[in-house]
Amino acid sequence: LLDLTRFPDANGLYGRRPLSYKILSAYISQYGYVAGGYTGALATLPKLLDLLLQHHTVSAFGFYCDYDNQTEVESAIRYIKSRCPIPVIVGGPQSCTLSRDFLHRTGCDIVAVGDGEVTLRSLLDHYTKHSPDLRCIPGLLFESADGHLHNTGQPVTIAALDEVPAVHSVRHLMGPAPVADTLQILTARGCPYHCSYCHEGSNSGLRYRSIPHIMQEISAAF
């Protein structure tokens, strides 16, 4: 799971340490998969990719894409695809608007829309166990070998958010995780409104985590 940016923030740090990576990592760990994370400058990708291909078995690369980092994600995917055939998956808010043009520009294999936990697990099962068929996994946008653009509809959403384990730090692939002076906690998903300009506009409702589940996560962080 890669979070690459061109320029550091006001604190001199690269990347935004997206909470979504930790949540995805915690969820897929229940099914025997291990996520590794890297936060850093886009310029470090060649060195990182060399180390990954030498020392790790990588089933897929994942990117979080929003409006602010789309160009960085595009550049990174093109570089990865020029070096190796490993599948690349893109999710995040911007995935709602990505299309065939994005797939062609980058060589990206899959755009995953909406909640990613069940989708990512199904994709990893597909790439490592050759099942299920991509067309049977909800929440995907991809192009088949014959040039047909497949949209598999709305993803599977987790109604009871306590089914997602309390997050833990993603295992970092190069060096220690960046030090943060804040703790990110996601207490709910969705939105009761349907603003046309927002990626949450098609969401079917608001879902909450329980207070004990949130407290467990806070306690584990200290």
PDB file of C-alpha atoms in Angstrom:
ATOM      1  CA  LEU A   1       0.000   0.000   0.000  1.00  0.00           C
ATOM      2  CA  LEU A   2       1.813   3.072  -1.279  1.00  0.00           C
ATOM      3  CA  ASP A   3       1.315   6.717  -0.330  1.00  0.00           C
ATOM      4  CA  LEU A   4       3.636   8.787  -2.515  1.00  0.00           C
ATOM      5  CA  THR A   5       3.797  12.563  -2.880  1.00  0.00           C
ATOM      6  CA  ARG A   6       6.074  14.934  -4.787  1.00  0.00           C
ATOM      7  CA  PHE A   7       6.607  17.523  -2.058  1.00  0.00           C
ATOM      8  CA  PRO A   8       6.756  17.450   1.763  1.00  0.00           C
ATOM      9  CA  ASP A   9       4.125  19.054   3.940  1.00  0.00           C
ATOM     10  CA  ALA A  10       4.712  21.911   6.392  1.00  0.00           C
ATOM     11  CA  ASN A  11       6.362  19.457   8.816  1.00  0.00           C
ATOM     12  CA  GLY A  12       8.762  18.134   6.196  1.00  0.00           C
ATOM     13  CA  LEU A  13       6.903  14.814   5.893  1.00  0.00           C
ATOM     14  CA  TYR A  14       5.887  13.057   2.709  1.00  0.00           C
ATOM     15  CA  GLY A  15       2.544  11.340   2.435  1.00  0.00           C
ATOM     16  CA  ARG A  16      -0.496  11.650   4.650  1.00  0.00           C
ATOM     17  CA  ARG A  17      -0.431   8.255   6.383  1.00  0.00           C
ATOM     18  CA  PRO A  18      -4.004   7.522   5.266  1.00  0.00           C
ATOM     19  CA  LEU A  19      -6.056   5.771   7.908  1.00  0.00           C
ATOM     20  CA  SER A  20      -7.671   3.677   5.188  1.00  0.00           C
ATOM     21  CA  TYR A  21      -4.421   1.704   4.770  1.00  0.00           C
ATOM     22  CA  LYS A  22      -4.444   0.690   8.418  1.00  0.00           C
ATOM     23  CA  ILE A  23      -8.093  -0.342   8.254  1.00  0.00           C
ATOM     24  CA  LEU A  24      -7.551  -2.443   5.122  1.00  0.00           C
ATOM     25  CA  SER A  25      -4.460  -4.033   6.647  1.00  0.00           C
ATOM     26  CA  ALA A  26      -6.320  -4.975   9.823  1.00  0.00           C
ATOM     27  CA  TYR A  27      -9.209  -6.470   7.862  1.00  0.00           C
ATOM     28  CA  ILE A  28      -7.234  -8.626   5.415  1.00  0.00           C
ATOM     29  CA  SER A  29      -4.938  -9.873   8.203  1.00  0.00           C
ATOM     30  CA  GLN A  30      -7.909 -11.919   9.439  1.00  0.00           C
ATOM     31  CA  TYR A  31      -7.705 -13.932   6.211  1.00  0.00           C
ATOM     32  CA  GLY A  32      -3.979 -14.626   6.158  1.00  0.00           C
ATOM     33  CA  TYR A  33      -2.812 -11.663   4.095  1.00  0.00           C
ATOM     34  CA  VAL A  34      -0.154  -9.177   5.192  1.00  0.00           C
ATOM     35  CA  ALA A  35      -0.099  -5.559   4.035  1.00  0.00           C
ATOM     36  CA  GLY A  36       3.091  -3.575   3.867  1.00  0.00           C
ATOM     37  CA  GLY A  37       2.996   0.207   3.698  1.00  0.00           C
ATOM     38  CA  TYR A  38       5.310   2.889   2.407  1.00  0.00           C
ATOM     39  CA  THR A  39       4.952   6.628   2.850  1.00  0.00           C
ATOM     40  CA  GLY A  40       7.464   8.818   1.074  1.00  0.00           C
ATOM     41  CA  ALA A  41       8.563  10.910  -1.855  1.00  0.00           C
ATOM     42  CA  LEU A  42       7.553   9.804  -5.334  1.00  0.00           C
ATOM     43  CA  ALA A  43      11.218  10.073  -6.347  1.00  0.00           C
ATOM     44  CA  THR A  44      12.094   7.163  -4.023  1.00  0.00           C
ATOM     45  CA  LEU A  45       9.852   4.710  -5.925  1.00  0.00           C
ATOM     46  CA  PRO A  46      12.632   3.204  -8.139  1.00  0.00           C
ATOM     47  CA  LYS A  47      14.721   2.248  -5.092  1.00  0.00           C
ATOM     48  CA  LEU A  48      11.668   0.989  -3.215  1.00  0.00           C
ATOM     49  CA  LEU A  49      10.491  -1.157  -6.120  1.00  0.00           C
ATOM     50  CA  ASP A  50      13.942  -2.723  -6.516  1.00  0.00           C
ATOM     51  CA  LEU A  51      13.992  -3.701  -2.836  1.00  0.00           C
ATOM     52  CA  LEU A  52      10.444  -5.053  -2.936  1.00  0.00           C
ATOM     53  CA  LEU A  53      11.057  -7.244  -5.957  1.00  0.00           C
ATOM     54  CA  GLN A  54      14.292  -8.580  -4.443  1.00  0.00           C
ATOM     55  CA  HIS A  55      13.108  -9.343  -0.919  1.00  0.00           C
ATOM     56  CA  HIS A  56       9.311  -9.747  -0.901  1.00  0.00           C
ATOM     57  CA  THR A  57       6.580 -11.700  -2.620  1.00  0.00           C
ATOM     58  CA  VAL A  58       4.107  -9.054  -3.738  1.00  0.00           C
ATOM     59  CA  SER A  59       0.614 -10.113  -4.828  1.00  0.00           C
ATOM     60  CA  ALA A  60      -0.620  -6.595  -5.631  1.00  0.00           C
ATOM     61  CA  PHE A  61       0.139  -2.905  -5.206  1.00  0.00           C
ATOM     62  CA  GLY A  62      -2.518  -0.590  -3.808  1.00  0.00           C
ATOM     63  CA  PHE A  63      -2.933   3.186  -4.054  1.00  0.00           C
ATOM     64  CA  TYR A  64      -5.254   5.624  -2.323  1.00  0.00           C
ATOM     65  CA  CYS A  65      -6.292   8.237  -4.880  1.00  0.00           C
ATOM     66  CA  ASP A  66      -8.034  11.546  -4.319  1.00  0.00           C
ATOM     67  CA  TYR A  67      -8.073  14.774  -6.289  1.00  0.00           C
ATOM     68  CA  ASP A  68      -4.888  16.114  -4.683  1.00  0.00           C
ATOM     69  CA  ASN A  69      -2.613  13.181  -5.502  1.00  0.00           C
ATOM     70  CA  GLN A  70      -3.997  11.803  -8.772  1.00  0.00           C
ATOM     71  CA  THR A  71      -0.980  12.874 -10.848  1.00  0.00           C
ATOM     72  CA  GLU A  72       1.429  11.230  -8.370  1.00  0.00           C
ATOM     73  CA  VAL A  73      -0.594   8.009  -8.437  1.00  0.00           C
ATOM     74  CA  GLU A  74      -0.624   8.017 -12.242  1.00  0.00           C
ATOM     75  CA  SER A  75       3.161   8.505 -12.411  1.00  0.00           C
ATOM     76  CA  ALA A  76       3.806   5.763  -9.869  1.00  0.00           C
ATOM     77  CA  ILE A  77       1.567   3.228 -11.627  1.00  0.00           C
ATOM     78  CA  ARG A  78       3.169   3.875 -15.005  1.00  0.00           C
ATOM     79  CA  TYR A  79       6.608   3.276 -13.484  1.00  0.00           C
ATOM     80  CA  ILE A  80       5.554   0.057 -11.742  1.00  0.00           C
ATOM     81  CA  LYS A  81       3.948  -1.268 -14.913  1.00  0.00           C
ATOM     82  CA  SER A  82       7.112  -0.520 -16.886  1.00  0.00           C
ATOM     83  CA  ARG A  83       9.067  -2.737 -14.488  1.00  0.00           C
ATOM     84  CA  CYS A  84       6.844  -5.672 -13.519  1.00  0.00           C
ATOM     85  CA  PRO A  85       3.473  -7.331 -14.261  1.00  0.00           C
ATOM     86  CA  ILE A  86       2.184  -7.216 -10.661  1.00  0.00           C
ATOM     87  CA  PRO A  87      -1.481  -6.094 -10.456  1.00  0.00           C
ATOM     88  CA  VAL A  88      -2.180  -2.519  -9.350  1.00  0.00           C
ATOM     89  CA  ILE A  89      -5.393  -1.609  -7.513  1.00  0.00           C
ATOM     90  CA  VAL A  90      -6.593   1.974  -7.008  1.00  0.00           C
ATOM     91  CA  GLY A  91      -9.219   3.049  -4.486  1.00  0.00           C
ATOM     92  CA  GLY A  92     -10.142   6.167  -2.571  1.00  0.00           C
ATOM     93  CA  PRO A  93     -12.541   9.072  -3.197  1.00  0.00           C
ATOM     94  CA  GLN A  94     -11.262   9.807  -6.701  1.00  0.00           C
ATOM     95  CA  SER A  95     -11.986   6.239  -7.793  1.00  0.00           C
ATOM     96  CA  CYS A  96     -15.643   7.204  -8.227  1.00  0.00           C
ATOM     97  CA  THR A  97     -14.688   9.381 -11.208  1.00  0.00           C
ATOM     98  CA  LEU A  98     -11.865   7.326 -12.743  1.00  0.00           C
ATOM     99  CA  SER A  99     -12.652   5.801 -16.113  1.00  0.00           C
ATOM    100  CA  ARG A 100     -11.306   3.933 -19.136  1.00  0.00           C
ATOM    101  CA  ASP A 101      -8.992   6.872 -19.849  1.00  0.00           C
ATOM    102  CA  PHE A 102      -7.328   6.455 -16.440  1.00  0.00           C
ATOM    103  CA  LEU A 103      -6.875   2.722 -17.029  1.00  0.00           C
ATOM    104  CA  HIS A 104      -5.248   3.422 -20.402  1.00  0.00           C
ATOM    105  CA  ARG A 105      -2.995   6.232 -19.173  1.00  0.00           C
ATOM    106  CA  THR A 106      -1.620   4.327 -16.231  1.00  0.00           C
ATOM    107  CA  GLY A 107      -1.882   0.624 -17.048  1.00  0.00           C
ATOM    108  CA  CYS A 108      -3.781   0.207 -13.772  1.00  0.00           C
ATOM    109  CA  ASP A 109      -5.518  -3.171 -13.524  1.00  0.00           C
ATOM    110  CA  ILE A 110      -8.410  -2.436 -11.180  1.00  0.00           C
ATOM    111  CA  VAL A 111     -10.269   0.601  -9.889  1.00  0.00           C
ATOM    112  CA  ALA A 112     -12.119  -0.291  -6.676  1.00  0.00           C
ATOM    113  CA  VAL A 113     -15.078   1.911  -5.758  1.00  0.00           C
ATOM    114  CA  GLY A 114     -16.477   2.471  -2.275  1.00  0.00           C
ATOM    115  CA  ASP A 115     -15.750   0.444   0.873  1.00  0.00           C
ATOM    116  CA  GLY A 116     -12.628  -1.555   0.185  1.00  0.00           C
ATOM    117  CA  GLU A 117     -12.348  -4.306   2.798  1.00  0.00           C
ATOM    118  CA  VAL A 118     -14.399  -7.088   1.217  1.00  0.00           C
ATOM    119  CA  THR A 119     -13.371  -5.964  -2.269  1.00  0.00           C
ATOM    120  CA  LEU A 120      -9.655  -6.133  -1.453  1.00  0.00           C
ATOM    121  CA  ARG A 121      -9.964  -9.539   0.160  1.00  0.00           C
ATOM    122  CA  SER A 122     -11.811 -10.865  -2.905  1.00  0.00           C
ATOM    123  CA  LEU A 123      -9.184  -9.395  -5.234  1.00  0.00           C
ATOM    124  CA  LEU A 124      -6.336 -10.975  -3.280  1.00  0.00           C
ATOM    125  CA  ASP A 125      -8.182 -14.311  -3.387  1.00  0.00           C
ATOM    126  CA  HIS A 126      -8.480 -13.859  -7.151  1.00  0.00           C
ATOM    127  CA  TYR A 127      -4.792 -13.092  -7.665  1.00  0.00           C
ATOM    128  CA  THR A 128      -3.418 -15.716  -5.268  1.00  0.00           C
ATOM    129  CA  LYS A 129      -6.032 -18.506  -5.523  1.00  0.00           C
ATOM    130  CA  HIS A 130      -7.448 -17.766  -9.014  1.00  0.00           C
ATOM    131  CA  SER A 131     -10.971 -17.409  -7.646  1.00  0.00           C
ATOM    132  CA  PRO A 132     -13.423 -15.678  -7.769  1.00  0.00           C
ATOM    133  CA  ASP A 133     -13.743 -14.365 -11.304  1.00  0.00           C
ATOM    134  CA  LEU A 134     -13.227 -10.597 -11.452  1.00  0.00           C
ATOM    135  CA  ARG A 135     -16.677 -10.172 -13.006  1.00  0.00           C
ATOM    136  CA  CYS A 136     -18.182 -11.687  -9.850  1.00  0.00           C
ATOM    137  CA  ILE A 137     -16.574  -9.194  -7.464  1.00  0.00           C
ATOM    138  CA  PRO A 138     -18.828  -6.170  -6.804  1.00  0.00           C
ATOM    139  CA  GLY A 139     -17.367  -2.676  -6.798  1.00  0.00           C
ATOM    140  CA  LEU A 140     -14.825  -2.936  -9.631  1.00  0.00           C
ATOM    141  CA  LEU A 141     -14.017  -1.059 -12.800  1.00  0.00           C
ATOM    142  CA  PHE A 142     -11.639  -2.844 -15.168  1.00  0.00           C
ATOM    143  CA  GLU A 143     -11.005  -3.529 -18.814  1.00  0.00           C
ATOM    144  CA  SER A 144     -10.832  -7.113 -20.113  1.00  0.00           C
ATOM    145  CA  ALA A 145      -8.402  -8.344 -22.747  1.00  0.00           C
ATOM    146  CA  ASP A 146     -10.981  -7.822 -25.498  1.00  0.00           C
ATOM    147  CA  GLY A 147     -11.262  -4.123 -24.602  1.00  0.00           C
ATOM    148  CA  HIS A 148     -14.625  -4.358 -22.855  1.00  0.00           C
ATOM    149  CA  LEU A 149     -15.021  -2.036 -19.864  1.00  0.00           C
ATOM    150  CA  HIS A 150     -16.560  -3.892 -16.924  1.00  0.00           C
ATOM    151  CA  ASN A 151     -18.394  -2.113 -14.117  1.00  0.00           C
ATOM    152  CA  THR A 152     -19.444  -4.682 -11.511  1.00  0.00           C
ATOM    153  CA  GLY A 153     -21.769  -2.383  -9.579  1.00  0.00           C
ATOM    154  CA  GLN A 154     -21.857  -1.305  -5.957  1.00  0.00           C
ATOM    155  CA  PRO A 155     -19.353  -2.914  -3.561  1.00  0.00           C
ATOM    156  CA  VAL A 156     -20.206  -5.036  -0.552  1.00  0.00           C
ATOM    157  CA  THR A 157     -20.459  -2.718   2.435  1.00  0.00           C
ATOM    158  CA  ILE A 158     -19.958  -3.730   6.039  1.00  0.00           C
ATOM    159  CA  ALA A 159     -23.099  -2.747   7.927  1.00  0.00           C
ATOM    160  CA  ALA A 160     -21.684  -3.542  11.387  1.00  0.00           C
ATOM    161  CA  LEU A 161     -18.377  -1.654  11.500  1.00  0.00           C
ATOM    162  CA  ASP A 162     -17.268  -3.537  14.612  1.00  0.00           C
ATOM    163  CA  GLU A 163     -16.594  -6.460  12.258  1.00  0.00           C
ATOM    164  CA  VAL A 164     -13.497  -4.556  11.144  1.00  0.00           C
ATOM    165  CA  PRO A 165     -10.696  -5.121  13.680  1.00  0.00           C
ATOM    166  CA  ALA A 166      -9.308  -2.164  15.573  1.00  0.00           C
ATOM    167  CA  VAL A 167      -6.541  -0.822  13.352  1.00  0.00           C
ATOM    168  CA  HIS A 168      -2.885  -1.521  13.873  1.00  0.00           C
ATOM    169  CA  SER A 169       0.167  -0.035  12.217  1.00  0.00           C
ATOM    170  CA  VAL A 170       0.881  -1.301   8.731  1.00  0.00           C
ATOM    171  CA  ARG A 171       4.268  -3.043   8.528  1.00  0.00           C
ATOM    172  CA  HIS A 172       6.486  -0.455   6.876  1.00  0.00           C
ATOM    173  CA  LEU A 173       8.619  -1.629   3.993  1.00  0.00           C
ATOM    174  CA  MET A 174      11.524   0.799   4.350  1.00  0.00           C
ATOM    175  CA  GLY A 175      12.410   2.118   7.773  1.00  0.00           C
ATOM    176  CA  PRO A 176      10.126   3.019  10.680  1.00  0.00           C
ATOM    177  CA  ALA A 177       6.664   4.460  10.302  1.00  0.00           C
ATOM    178  CA  PRO A 178       6.553   8.277  10.293  1.00  0.00           C
ATOM    179  CA  VAL A 179       6.048   9.699  13.761  1.00  0.00           C
ATOM    180  CA  ALA A 180       2.730  11.477  14.181  1.00  0.00           C
ATOM    181  CA  ASP A 181       1.595  13.695  17.058  1.00  0.00           C
ATOM    182  CA  THR A 182      -2.070  12.896  16.496  1.00  0.00           C
ATOM    183  CA  LEU A 183      -4.185   9.744  16.508  1.00  0.00           C
ATOM    184  CA  GLN A 184      -6.630   9.227  13.651  1.00  0.00           C
ATOM    185  CA  ILE A 185      -9.882   7.531  14.658  1.00  0.00           C
ATOM    186  CA  LEU A 186     -12.733   6.727  12.306  1.00  0.00           C
ATOM    187  CA  THR A 187     -15.973   6.500  14.283  1.00  0.00           C
ATOM    188  CA  ALA A 188     -18.515   6.252  11.452  1.00  0.00           C
ATOM    189  CA  ARG A 189     -18.937   5.921   7.701  1.00  0.00           C
ATOM    190  CA  GLY A 190     -21.346   7.441   5.257  1.00  0.00           C
ATOM    191  CA  CYS A 191     -23.313  10.653   5.283  1.00  0.00           C
ATOM    192  CA  PRO A 192     -27.002  11.469   5.740  1.00  0.00           C
ATOM    193  CA  TYR A 193     -26.864  13.973   2.877  1.00  0.00           C
ATOM    194  CA  HIS A 194     -26.592  13.486  -0.900  1.00  0.00           C
ATOM    195  CA  CYS A 195     -24.564  16.406  -2.243  1.00  0.00           C
ATOM    196  CA  SER A 196     -23.984  16.043  -5.976  1.00  0.00           C
ATOM    197  CA  TYR A 197     -20.360  17.243  -5.774  1.00  0.00           C
ATOM    198  CA  CYS A 198     -19.288  14.703  -3.107  1.00  0.00           C
ATOM    199  CA  HIS A 199     -18.263  11.078  -3.516  1.00  0.00           C
ATOM    200  CA  GLU A 200     -20.481  10.220  -0.531  1.00  0.00           C
ATOM    201  CA  GLY A 201     -23.528  11.452  -2.423  1.00  0.00           C
ATOM    202  CA  SER A 202     -24.571   7.943  -3.458  1.00  0.00           C
ATOM    203  CA  ASN A 203     -24.008   6.464  -0.008  1.00  0.00           C
ATOM    204  CA  SER A 204     -27.013   4.672   1.401  1.00  0.00           C
ATOM    205  CA  GLY A 205     -26.708   5.895   4.962  1.00  0.00           C
ATOM    206  CA  LEU A 206     -24.667   6.463   8.075  1.00  0.00           C
ATOM    207  CA  ARG A 207     -22.989   3.608   9.963  1.00  0.00           C
ATOM    208  CA  TYR A 208     -21.392   3.867  13.400  1.00  0.00           C
ATOM    209  CA  ARG A 209     -18.828   1.928  15.391  1.00  0.00           C
ATOM    210  CA  SER A 210     -19.655   1.053  18.986  1.00  0.00           C
ATOM    211  CA  ILE A 211     -18.018   3.007  21.812  1.00  0.00           C
ATOM    212  CA  PRO A 212     -16.242  -0.095  23.277  1.00  0.00           C
ATOM    213  CA  HIS A 213     -14.743  -0.862  19.860  1.00  0.00           C
ATOM    214  CA  ILE A 214     -13.429   2.703  19.552  1.00  0.00           C
ATOM    215  CA  MET A 215     -12.011   2.647  23.099  1.00  0.00           C
ATOM    216  CA  GLN A 216     -10.231  -0.627  22.352  1.00  0.00           C
ATOM    217  CA  GLU A 217      -8.508   1.031  19.431  1.00  0.00           C
ATOM    218  CA  ILE A 218      -7.479   4.082  21.464  1.00  0.00           C
ATOM    219  CA  SER A 219      -6.107   1.899  24.272  1.00  0.00           C
ATOM    220  CA  ALA A 220      -4.064  -0.194  21.836  1.00  0.00           C
ATOM    221  CA  ALA A 221      -2.398   2.945  20.470  1.00  0.00           C
ATOM    222  CA  PHE A 222      -0.688   3.798  23.769  1.00  0.00           C
TER     223      PHE A 222
END
